[in-house]
Amino acid sequence: MSTHNDTAVALVTNGTYGVGREIVRSLDAAGLRVAVGAHPAEMEDGSLKPPGEAASLHHGLISSAGDCARVMKEVVDQHGRIDVLVCNTLRRGLSFETPLERMGPAEWDRHMAGYLSGPYYLVAAALGSMLEQGHGRIVFVLPVEGGRGSFGQAPMGVSSAGLVTLARRLSREVADRGVTVNAVVAGIVESGWSLDDMPPELAAQVTSSVPAGRLGERAEVAGLVRFLCSPEAGYVTGQVIAVDGGFGA
């Protein structure tokens, strides 16, 4: 891959930290040109820097269909194409949700806009180009807590289940046109879960809840995403694969 036009181009959302940042590095190492999507507020305080491997940085609200369409147009205009879309829905740090009995409509709607509608907006913005060129890879990266029924995490469970269904249904629609759609469930990884800020007994409890007896590494999640984005994964579609040490089993 040596020229502007024949180098595959990827867009990775939430690619400035944690697993997302590792996915950017991994795809760059595989020879892709990687554009990074980020929330506008992330760079304002200077605490987050785009990965050095990022070919371009694009700010926008994933909950805005207009922003998603604009970012996708920026990527295609700047790099000439879009081959890979990685919708990373993992958060920074541990998240403690509000139980449904105390949740208002606005909080519910805000979550669904960012974690269910937003990924759909990006897919809708990218799909036309992928189908036209007869090739594409779409990967949703989901948090393992979305499927465990944890207390207070009903919204994440609903949005994650929605994206799993979207991946499976869309994969059937586009499989014969060179586009694959898969979901990766990311388990509890060392980076981004702020275990150092927890009481030791809680940190030990989190680790011991994983059957493998350890937390995962960002590279273990990124490695699977890289494979699913590769030419070798052309016959893998509509799948939901967990990298979680057995946590969700």
PDB file of N, CA and C in Angstrom, residues 157-247:
ATOM      1  N   GLY A 157     -27.269  -1.996  28.369  1.00  0.00           N
ATOM      2  CA  GLY A 157     -27.698  -3.299  27.882  1.00  0.00           C
ATOM      3  C   GLY A 157     -28.594  -3.187  26.671  1.00  0.00           C
ATOM      4  N   VAL A 158     -29.512  -2.231  26.704  1.00  0.00           N
ATOM      5  CA  VAL A 158     -30.444  -2.044  25.583  1.00  0.00           C
ATOM      6  C   VAL A 158     -29.705  -1.552  24.339  1.00  0.00           C
ATOM      7  N   SER A 159     -28.827  -0.568  24.499  1.00  0.00           N
ATOM      8  CA  SER A 159     -28.119  -0.039  23.328  1.00  0.00           C
ATOM      9  C   SER A 159     -27.164  -1.078  22.751  1.00  0.00           C
ATOM     10  N   SER A 160     -26.489  -1.843  23.606  1.00  0.00           N
ATOM     11  CA  SER A 160     -25.579  -2.877  23.105  1.00  0.00           C
ATOM     12  C   SER A 160     -26.347  -3.963  22.368  1.00  0.00           C
ATOM     13  N   ALA A 161     -27.486  -4.381  22.930  1.00  0.00           N
ATOM     14  CA  ALA A 161     -28.306  -5.391  22.254  1.00  0.00           C
ATOM     15  C   ALA A 161     -28.802  -4.862  20.911  1.00  0.00           C
ATOM     16  N   GLY A 162     -29.123  -3.578  20.857  1.00  0.00           N
ATOM     17  CA  GLY A 162     -29.563  -2.984  19.601  1.00  0.00           C
ATOM     18  C   GLY A 162     -28.472  -3.010  18.553  1.00  0.00           C
ATOM     19  N   LEU A 163     -27.231  -2.717  18.959  1.00  0.00           N
ATOM     20  CA  LEU A 163     -26.125  -2.731  17.995  1.00  0.00           C
ATOM     21  C   LEU A 163     -25.802  -4.150  17.546  1.00  0.00           C
ATOM     22  N   VAL A 164     -25.933  -5.125  18.440  1.00  0.00           N
ATOM     23  CA  VAL A 164     -25.745  -6.523  18.040  1.00  0.00           C
ATOM     24  C   VAL A 164     -26.769  -6.905  16.979  1.00  0.00           C
ATOM     25  N   THR A 165     -28.020  -6.524  17.203  1.00  0.00           N
ATOM     26  CA  THR A 165     -29.068  -6.818  16.216  1.00  0.00           C
ATOM     27  C   THR A 165     -28.800  -6.087  14.904  1.00  0.00           C
ATOM     28  N   LEU A 166     -28.371  -4.831  14.995  1.00  0.00           N
ATOM     29  CA  LEU A 166     -28.038  -4.077  13.787  1.00  0.00           C
ATOM     30  C   LEU A 166     -26.925  -4.771  13.003  1.00  0.00           C
ATOM     31  N   ALA A 167     -25.891  -5.222  13.712  1.00  0.00           N
ATOM     32  CA  ALA A 167     -24.783  -5.901  13.034  1.00  0.00           C
ATOM     33  C   ALA A 167     -25.264  -7.162  12.319  1.00  0.00           C
ATOM     34  N   ARG A 168     -26.081  -7.935  12.993  1.00  0.00           N
ATOM     35  CA  ARG A 168     -26.540  -9.201  12.406  1.00  0.00           C
ATOM     36  C   ARG A 168     -27.469  -8.963  11.216  1.00  0.00           C
ATOM     37  N   ARG A 169     -28.399  -8.041  11.352  1.00  0.00           N
ATOM     38  CA  ARG A 169     -29.339  -7.805  10.257  1.00  0.00           C
ATOM     39  C   ARG A 169     -28.655  -7.143   9.068  1.00  0.00           C
ATOM     40  N   LEU A 170     -27.848  -6.127   9.336  1.00  0.00           N
ATOM     41  CA  LEU A 170     -27.170  -5.437   8.245  1.00  0.00           C
ATOM     42  C   LEU A 170     -26.211  -6.372   7.519  1.00  0.00           C
ATOM     43  N   SER A 171     -25.580  -7.266   8.258  1.00  0.00           N
ATOM     44  CA  SER A 171     -24.630  -8.186   7.619  1.00  0.00           C
ATOM     45  C   SER A 171     -25.310  -9.027   6.543  1.00  0.00           C
ATOM     46  N   ARG A 172     -26.553  -9.401   6.775  1.00  0.00           N
ATOM     47  CA  ARG A 172     -27.286 -10.196   5.789  1.00  0.00           C
ATOM     48  C   ARG A 172     -27.645  -9.357   4.565  1.00  0.00           C
ATOM     49  N   GLU A 173     -27.888  -8.076   4.770  1.00  0.00           N
ATOM     50  CA  GLU A 173     -28.268  -7.208   3.668  1.00  0.00           C
ATOM     51  C   GLU A 173     -27.118  -6.930   2.708  1.00  0.00           C
ATOM     52  N   VAL A 174     -25.893  -6.895   3.240  1.00  0.00           N
ATOM     53  CA  VAL A 174     -24.765  -6.421   2.425  1.00  0.00           C
ATOM     54  C   VAL A 174     -23.689  -7.484   2.196  1.00  0.00           C
ATOM     55  N   ALA A 175     -23.912  -8.704   2.667  1.00  0.00           N
ATOM     56  CA  ALA A 175     -22.877  -9.736   2.580  1.00  0.00           C
ATOM     57  C   ALA A 175     -22.469 -10.033   1.142  1.00  0.00           C
ATOM     58  N   ASP A 176     -23.409  -9.972   0.213  1.00  0.00           N
ATOM     59  CA  ASP A 176     -23.089 -10.307  -1.180  1.00  0.00           C
ATOM     60  C   ASP A 176     -22.532  -9.114  -1.946  1.00  0.00           C
ATOM     61  N   ARG A 177     -22.268  -8.009  -1.242  1.00  0.00           N
ATOM     62  CA  ARG A 177     -21.707  -6.830  -1.896  1.00  0.00           C
ATOM     63  C   ARG A 177     -20.369  -6.409  -1.292  1.00  0.00           C
ATOM     64  N   GLY A 178     -19.718  -7.367  -0.632  1.00  0.00           N
ATOM     65  CA  GLY A 178     -18.348  -7.148  -0.192  1.00  0.00           C
ATOM     66  C   GLY A 178     -18.181  -6.436   1.127  1.00  0.00           C
ATOM     67  N   VAL A 179     -19.268  -6.222   1.856  1.00  0.00           N
ATOM     68  CA  VAL A 179     -19.183  -5.506   3.137  1.00  0.00           C
ATOM     69  C   VAL A 179     -19.501  -6.468   4.278  1.00  0.00           C
ATOM     70  N   THR A 180     -18.640  -6.509   5.274  1.00  0.00           N
ATOM     71  CA  THR A 180     -18.875  -7.332   6.456  1.00  0.00           C
ATOM     72  C   THR A 180     -19.219  -6.435   7.639  1.00  0.00           C
ATOM     73  N   VAL A 181     -20.023  -6.990   8.559  1.00  0.00           N
ATOM     74  CA  VAL A 181     -20.449  -6.254   9.756  1.00  0.00           C
ATOM     75  C   VAL A 181     -20.361  -7.195  10.943  1.00  0.00           C
ATOM     76  N   ASN A 182     -19.568  -6.822  11.936  1.00  0.00           N
ATOM     77  CA  ASN A 182     -19.375  -7.665  13.111  1.00  0.00           C
ATOM     78  C   ASN A 182     -19.356  -6.821  14.377  1.00  0.00           C
ATOM     79  N   ALA A 183     -19.476  -7.491  15.512  1.00  0.00           N
ATOM     80  CA  ALA A 183     -19.409  -6.817  16.806  1.00  0.00           C
ATOM     81  C   ALA A 183     -18.372  -7.515  17.686  1.00  0.00           C
ATOM     82  N   VAL A 184     -17.589  -6.716  18.382  1.00  0.00           N
ATOM     83  CA  VAL A 184     -16.600  -7.215  19.343  1.00  0.00           C
ATOM     84  C   VAL A 184     -17.018  -6.744  20.727  1.00  0.00           C
ATOM     85  N   VAL A 185     -17.158  -7.677  21.646  1.00  0.00           N
ATOM     86  CA  VAL A 185     -17.475  -7.338  23.029  1.00  0.00           C
ATOM     87  C   VAL A 185     -16.171  -7.298  23.810  1.00  0.00           C
ATOM     88  N   ALA A 186     -15.836  -6.123  24.299  1.00  0.00           N
ATOM     89  CA  ALA A 186     -14.562  -5.929  25.002  1.00  0.00           C
ATOM     90  C   ALA A 186     -14.754  -6.130  26.493  1.00  0.00           C
ATOM     91  N   GLY A 187     -13.962  -7.023  27.056  1.00  0.00           N
ATOM     92  CA  GLY A 187     -14.018  -7.277  28.491  1.00  0.00           C
ATOM     93  C   GLY A 187     -13.307  -6.196  29.288  1.00  0.00           C
ATOM     94  N   ILE A 188     -13.087  -6.474  30.547  1.00  0.00           N
ATOM     95  CA  ILE A 188     -12.461  -5.514  31.452  1.00  0.00           C
ATOM     96  C   ILE A 188     -10.959  -5.513  31.183  1.00  0.00           C
ATOM     97  N   VAL A 189     -10.454  -4.397  30.714  1.00  0.00           N
ATOM     98  CA  VAL A 189      -9.038  -4.306  30.366  1.00  0.00           C
ATOM     99  C   VAL A 189      -8.307  -3.430  31.373  1.00  0.00           C
ATOM    100  N   GLU A 190      -6.990  -3.592  31.395  1.00  0.00           N
ATOM    101  CA  GLU A 190      -6.164  -2.890  32.372  1.00  0.00           C
ATOM    102  C   GLU A 190      -6.307  -1.380  32.261  1.00  0.00           C
ATOM    103  N   SER A 191      -6.314  -0.889  31.052  1.00  0.00           N
ATOM    104  CA  SER A 191      -6.327   0.558  30.842  1.00  0.00           C
ATOM    105  C   SER A 191      -7.741   1.069  30.705  1.00  0.00           C
ATOM    106  N   GLY A 192      -8.045   2.150  31.408  1.00  0.00           N
ATOM    107  CA  GLY A 192      -9.332   2.792  31.250  1.00  0.00           C
ATOM    108  C   GLY A 192     -10.350   2.435  32.313  1.00  0.00           C
ATOM    109  N   TRP A 193      -9.990   1.532  33.216  1.00  0.00           N
ATOM    110  CA  TRP A 193     -10.948   1.154  34.253  1.00  0.00           C
ATOM    111  C   TRP A 193     -10.608   1.738  35.619  1.00  0.00           C
ATOM    112  N   SER A 194      -9.541   2.501  35.708  1.00  0.00           N
ATOM    113  CA  SER A 194      -9.219   3.260  36.917  1.00  0.00           C
ATOM    114  C   SER A 194      -9.179   2.396  38.178  1.00  0.00           C
ATOM    115  N   LEU A 195      -8.607   1.208  38.047  1.00  0.00           N
ATOM    116  CA  LEU A 195      -8.523   0.345  39.220  1.00  0.00           C
ATOM    117  C   LEU A 195      -7.668   0.963  40.317  1.00  0.00           C
ATOM    118  N   ASP A 196      -6.708   1.800  39.936  1.00  0.00           N
ATOM    119  CA  ASP A 196      -5.858   2.429  40.938  1.00  0.00           C
ATOM    120  C   ASP A 196      -6.644   3.376  41.832  1.00  0.00           C
ATOM    121  N   ASP A 197      -7.784   3.851  41.352  1.00  0.00           N
ATOM    122  CA  ASP A 197      -8.595   4.776  42.140  1.00  0.00           C
ATOM    123  C   ASP A 197      -9.595   4.053  43.030  1.00  0.00           C
ATOM    124  N   MET A 198      -9.647   2.730  42.929  1.00  0.00           N
ATOM    125  CA  MET A 198     -10.594   1.960  43.722  1.00  0.00           C
ATOM    126  C   MET A 198      -9.973   1.525  45.043  1.00  0.00           C
ATOM    127  N   PRO A 199     -10.820   1.273  46.034  1.00  0.00           N
ATOM    128  CA  PRO A 199     -10.323   0.576  47.227  1.00  0.00           C
ATOM    129  C   PRO A 199      -9.753  -0.778  46.819  1.00  0.00           C
ATOM    130  N   PRO A 200      -8.669  -1.209  47.449  1.00  0.00           N
ATOM    131  CA  PRO A 200      -8.030  -2.473  47.047  1.00  0.00           C
ATOM    132  C   PRO A 200      -8.990  -3.656  46.998  1.00  0.00           C
ATOM    133  N   GLU A 201      -9.930  -3.710  47.945  1.00  0.00           N
ATOM    134  CA  GLU A 201     -10.827  -4.866  47.968  1.00  0.00           C
ATOM    135  C   GLU A 201     -11.765  -4.866  46.766  1.00  0.00           C
ATOM    136  N   LEU A 202     -12.167  -3.674  46.312  1.00  0.00           N
ATOM    137  CA  LEU A 202     -13.029  -3.607  45.134  1.00  0.00           C
ATOM    138  C   LEU A 202     -12.246  -3.962  43.876  1.00  0.00           C
ATOM    139  N   ALA A 203     -11.016  -3.490  43.784  1.00  0.00           N
ATOM    140  CA  ALA A 203     -10.183  -3.836  42.634  1.00  0.00           C
ATOM    141  C   ALA A 203      -9.963  -5.342  42.557  1.00  0.00           C
ATOM    142  N   ALA A 204      -9.728  -5.956  43.709  1.00  0.00           N
ATOM    143  CA  ALA A 204      -9.538  -7.409  43.739  1.00  0.00           C
ATOM    144  C   ALA A 204     -10.817  -8.133  43.342  1.00  0.00           C
ATOM    145  N   GLN A 205     -11.966  -7.584  43.737  1.00  0.00           N
ATOM    146  CA  GLN A 205     -13.241  -8.198  43.388  1.00  0.00           C
ATOM    147  C   GLN A 205     -13.489  -8.142  41.889  1.00  0.00           C
ATOM    148  N   VAL A 206     -13.153  -7.006  41.273  1.00  0.00           N
ATOM    149  CA  VAL A 206     -13.317  -6.872  39.829  1.00  0.00           C
ATOM    150  C   VAL A 206     -12.453  -7.898  39.105  1.00  0.00           C
ATOM    151  N   THR A 207     -11.199  -8.009  39.517  1.00  0.00           N
ATOM    152  CA  THR A 207     -10.290  -8.949  38.861  1.00  0.00           C
ATOM    153  C   THR A 207     -10.734 -10.390  39.062  1.00  0.00           C
ATOM    154  N   SER A 208     -11.159 -10.720  40.288  1.00  0.00           N
ATOM    155  CA  SER A 208     -11.528 -12.110  40.579  1.00  0.00           C
ATOM    156  C   SER A 208     -12.829 -12.519  39.893  1.00  0.00           C
ATOM    157  N   SER A 209     -13.616 -11.546  39.415  1.00  0.00           N
ATOM    158  CA  SER A 209     -14.865 -11.882  38.723  1.00  0.00           C
ATOM    159  C   SER A 209     -14.619 -12.407  37.314  1.00  0.00           C
ATOM    160  N   VAL A 210     -13.391 -12.292  36.828  1.00  0.00           N
ATOM    161  CA  VAL A 210     -13.043 -12.762  35.488  1.00  0.00           C
ATOM    162  C   VAL A 210     -12.540 -14.204  35.591  1.00  0.00           C
ATOM    163  N   PRO A 211     -13.187 -15.171  34.923  1.00  0.00           N
ATOM    164  CA  PRO A 211     -12.747 -16.562  35.013  1.00  0.00           C
ATOM    165  C   PRO A 211     -11.283 -16.760  34.659  1.00  0.00           C
ATOM    166  N   ALA A 212     -10.744 -15.966  33.743  1.00  0.00           N
ATOM    167  CA  ALA A 212      -9.335 -16.115  33.366  1.00  0.00           C
ATOM    168  C   ALA A 212      -8.392 -15.681  34.490  1.00  0.00           C
ATOM    169  N   GLY A 213      -8.921 -15.007  35.499  1.00  0.00           N
ATOM    170  CA  GLY A 213      -8.112 -14.633  36.647  1.00  0.00           C
ATOM    171  C   GLY A 213      -7.259 -13.402  36.453  1.00  0.00           C
ATOM    172  N   ARG A 214      -7.499 -12.685  35.397  1.00  0.00           N
ATOM    173  CA  ARG A 214      -6.748 -11.452  35.149  1.00  0.00           C
ATOM    174  C   ARG A 214      -7.592 -10.526  34.291  1.00  0.00           C
ATOM    175  N   LEU A 215      -7.190  -9.277  34.250  1.00  0.00           N
ATOM    176  CA  LEU A 215      -7.829  -8.336  33.339  1.00  0.00           C
ATOM    177  C   LEU A 215      -7.221  -8.485  31.953  1.00  0.00           C
ATOM    178  N   GLY A 216      -7.947  -8.037  30.955  1.00  0.00           N
ATOM    179  CA  GLY A 216      -7.438  -8.114  29.597  1.00  0.00           C
ATOM    180  C   GLY A 216      -6.471  -6.987  29.288  1.00  0.00           C
ATOM    181  N   GLU A 217      -5.893  -7.064  28.124  1.00  0.00           N
ATOM    182  CA  GLU A 217      -5.015  -6.004  27.642  1.00  0.00           C
ATOM    183  C   GLU A 217      -5.659  -5.359  26.423  1.00  0.00           C
ATOM    184  N   ARG A 218      -5.427  -4.069  26.275  1.00  0.00           N
ATOM    185  CA  ARG A 218      -6.019  -3.350  25.149  1.00  0.00           C
ATOM    186  C   ARG A 218      -5.652  -4.016  23.819  1.00  0.00           C
ATOM    187  N   ALA A 219      -4.419  -4.492  23.716  1.00  0.00           N
ATOM    188  CA  ALA A 219      -3.960  -5.084  22.456  1.00  0.00           C
ATOM    189  C   ALA A 219      -4.730  -6.354  22.114  1.00  0.00           C
ATOM    190  N   GLU A 220      -5.273  -7.044  23.116  1.00  0.00           N
ATOM    191  CA  GLU A 220      -6.027  -8.263  22.837  1.00  0.00           C
ATOM    192  C   GLU A 220      -7.351  -7.938  22.150  1.00  0.00           C
ATOM    193  N   VAL A 221      -7.971  -6.838  22.538  1.00  0.00           N
ATOM    194  CA  VAL A 221      -9.187  -6.398  21.865  1.00  0.00           C
ATOM    195  C   VAL A 221      -8.844  -5.849  20.484  1.00  0.00           C
ATOM    196  N   ALA A 222      -7.820  -5.012  20.431  1.00  0.00           N
ATOM    197  CA  ALA A 222      -7.442  -4.380  19.157  1.00  0.00           C
ATOM    198  C   ALA A 222      -7.015  -5.414  18.124  1.00  0.00           C
ATOM    199  N   GLY A 223      -6.382  -6.489  18.573  1.00  0.00           N
ATOM    200  CA  GLY A 223      -5.947  -7.519  17.636  1.00  0.00           C
ATOM    201  C   GLY A 223      -7.108  -8.190  16.928  1.00  0.00           C
ATOM    202  N   LEU A 224      -8.184  -8.431  17.657  1.00  0.00           N
ATOM    203  CA  LEU A 224      -9.365  -9.027  17.029  1.00  0.00           C
ATOM    204  C   LEU A 224     -10.008  -8.040  16.061  1.00  0.00           C
ATOM    205  N   VAL A 225     -10.094  -6.776  16.471  1.00  0.00           N
ATOM    206  CA  VAL A 225     -10.666  -5.767  15.575  1.00  0.00           C
ATOM    207  C   VAL A 225      -9.840  -5.682  14.293  1.00  0.00           C
ATOM    208  N   ARG A 226      -8.524  -5.696  14.436  1.00  0.00           N
ATOM    209  CA  ARG A 226      -7.669  -5.624  13.246  1.00  0.00           C
ATOM    210  C   ARG A 226      -7.939  -6.803  12.312  1.00  0.00           C
ATOM    211  N   PHE A 227      -8.085  -8.003  12.853  1.00  0.00           N
ATOM    212  CA  PHE A 227      -8.377  -9.155  12.005  1.00  0.00           C
ATOM    213  C   PHE A 227      -9.708  -8.976  11.280  1.00  0.00           C
ATOM    214  N   LEU A 228     -10.741  -8.543  12.005  1.00  0.00           N
ATOM    215  CA  LEU A 228     -12.055  -8.392  11.383  1.00  0.00           C
ATOM    216  C   LEU A 228     -12.054  -7.320  10.297  1.00  0.00           C
ATOM    217  N   CYS A 229     -11.096  -6.399  10.357  1.00  0.00           N
ATOM    218  CA  CYS A 229     -10.984  -5.346   9.346  1.00  0.00           C
ATOM    219  C   CYS A 229     -10.088  -5.747   8.183  1.00  0.00           C
ATOM    220  N   SER A 230      -9.502  -6.929   8.238  1.00  0.00           N
ATOM    221  CA  SER A 230      -8.509  -7.344   7.249  1.00  0.00           C
ATOM    222  C   SER A 230      -9.158  -8.058   6.066  1.00  0.00           C
ATOM    223  N   PRO A 231      -8.434  -8.166   4.954  1.00  0.00           N
ATOM    224  CA  PRO A 231      -8.944  -8.941   3.813  1.00  0.00           C
ATOM    225  C   PRO A 231      -9.191 -10.403   4.169  1.00  0.00           C
ATOM    226  N   GLU A 232      -8.425 -10.934   5.119  1.00  0.00           N
ATOM    227  CA  GLU A 232      -8.567 -12.342   5.494  1.00  0.00           C
ATOM    228  C   GLU A 232      -9.896 -12.641   6.182  1.00  0.00           C
ATOM    229  N   ALA A 233     -10.593 -11.594   6.641  1.00  0.00           N
ATOM    230  CA  ALA A 233     -11.850 -11.794   7.368  1.00  0.00           C
ATOM    231  C   ALA A 233     -13.067 -11.594   6.468  1.00  0.00           C
ATOM    232  N   GLY A 234     -12.885 -11.716   5.172  1.00  0.00           N
ATOM    233  CA  GLY A 234     -13.972 -11.469   4.245  1.00  0.00           C
ATOM    234  C   GLY A 234     -15.151 -12.417   4.357  1.00  0.00           C
ATOM    235  N   TYR A 235     -14.953 -13.582   4.979  1.00  0.00           N
ATOM    236  CA  TYR A 235     -16.034 -14.567   5.121  1.00  0.00           C
ATOM    237  C   TYR A 235     -16.581 -14.584   6.546  1.00  0.00           C
ATOM    238  N   VAL A 236     -16.149 -13.641   7.359  1.00  0.00           N
ATOM    239  CA  VAL A 236     -16.621 -13.526   8.741  1.00  0.00           C
ATOM    240  C   VAL A 236     -17.546 -12.319   8.814  1.00  0.00           C
ATOM    241  N   THR A 237     -18.829 -12.567   9.007  1.00  0.00           N
ATOM    242  CA  THR A 237     -19.774 -11.451   9.073  1.00  0.00           C
ATOM    243  C   THR A 237     -20.993 -11.847   9.896  1.00  0.00           C
ATOM    244  N   GLY A 238     -21.614 -10.857  10.518  1.00  0.00           N
ATOM    245  CA  GLY A 238     -22.769 -11.105  11.367  1.00  0.00           C
ATOM    246  C   GLY A 238     -22.432 -11.756  12.689  1.00  0.00           C
ATOM    247  N   GLN A 239     -21.173 -11.673  13.109  1.00  0.00           N
ATOM    248  CA  GLN A 239     -20.726 -12.366  14.307  1.00  0.00           C
ATOM    249  C   GLN A 239     -20.561 -11.412  15.489  1.00  0.00           C
ATOM    250  N   VAL A 240     -20.745 -11.961  16.682  1.00  0.00           N
ATOM    251  CA  VAL A 240     -20.508 -11.239  17.931  1.00  0.00           C
ATOM    252  C   VAL A 240     -19.460 -12.032  18.704  1.00  0.00           C
ATOM    253  N   ILE A 241     -18.283 -11.454  18.850  1.00  0.00           N
ATOM    254  CA  ILE A 241     -17.152 -12.167  19.444  1.00  0.00           C
ATOM    255  C   ILE A 241     -16.687 -11.405  20.683  1.00  0.00           C
ATOM    256  N   ALA A 242     -16.592 -12.112  21.792  1.00  0.00           N
ATOM    257  CA  ALA A 242     -16.181 -11.495  23.056  1.00  0.00           C
ATOM    258  C   ALA A 242     -14.690 -11.738  23.307  1.00  0.00           C
ATOM    259  N   VAL A 243     -14.036 -10.697  23.786  1.00  0.00           N
ATOM    260  CA  VAL A 243     -12.643 -10.792  24.252  1.00  0.00           C
ATOM    261  C   VAL A 243     -12.697 -10.383  25.721  1.00  0.00           C
ATOM    262  N   ASP A 244     -13.058 -11.344  26.577  1.00  0.00           N
ATOM    263  CA  ASP A 244     -13.387 -10.973  27.964  1.00  0.00           C
ATOM    264  C   ASP A 244     -12.932 -11.974  29.017  1.00  0.00           C
ATOM    265  N   GLY A 245     -12.078 -12.919  28.636  1.00  0.00           N
ATOM    266  CA  GLY A 245     -11.592 -13.876  29.628  1.00  0.00           C
ATOM    267  C   GLY A 245     -12.679 -14.738  30.237  1.00  0.00           C
ATOM    268  N   GLY A 246     -13.809 -14.854  29.558  1.00  0.00           N
ATOM    269  CA  GLY A 246     -14.918 -15.669  30.061  1.00  0.00           C
ATOM    270  C   GLY A 246     -15.890 -14.902  30.944  1.00  0.00           C
ATOM    271  N   PHE A 247     -15.686 -13.594  31.096  1.00  0.00           N
ATOM    272  CA  PHE A 247     -16.518 -12.795  32.004  1.00  0.00           C
ATOM    273  C   PHE A 247     -17.991 -12.843  31.626  1.00  0.00           C
TER     274      PHE A 247
END
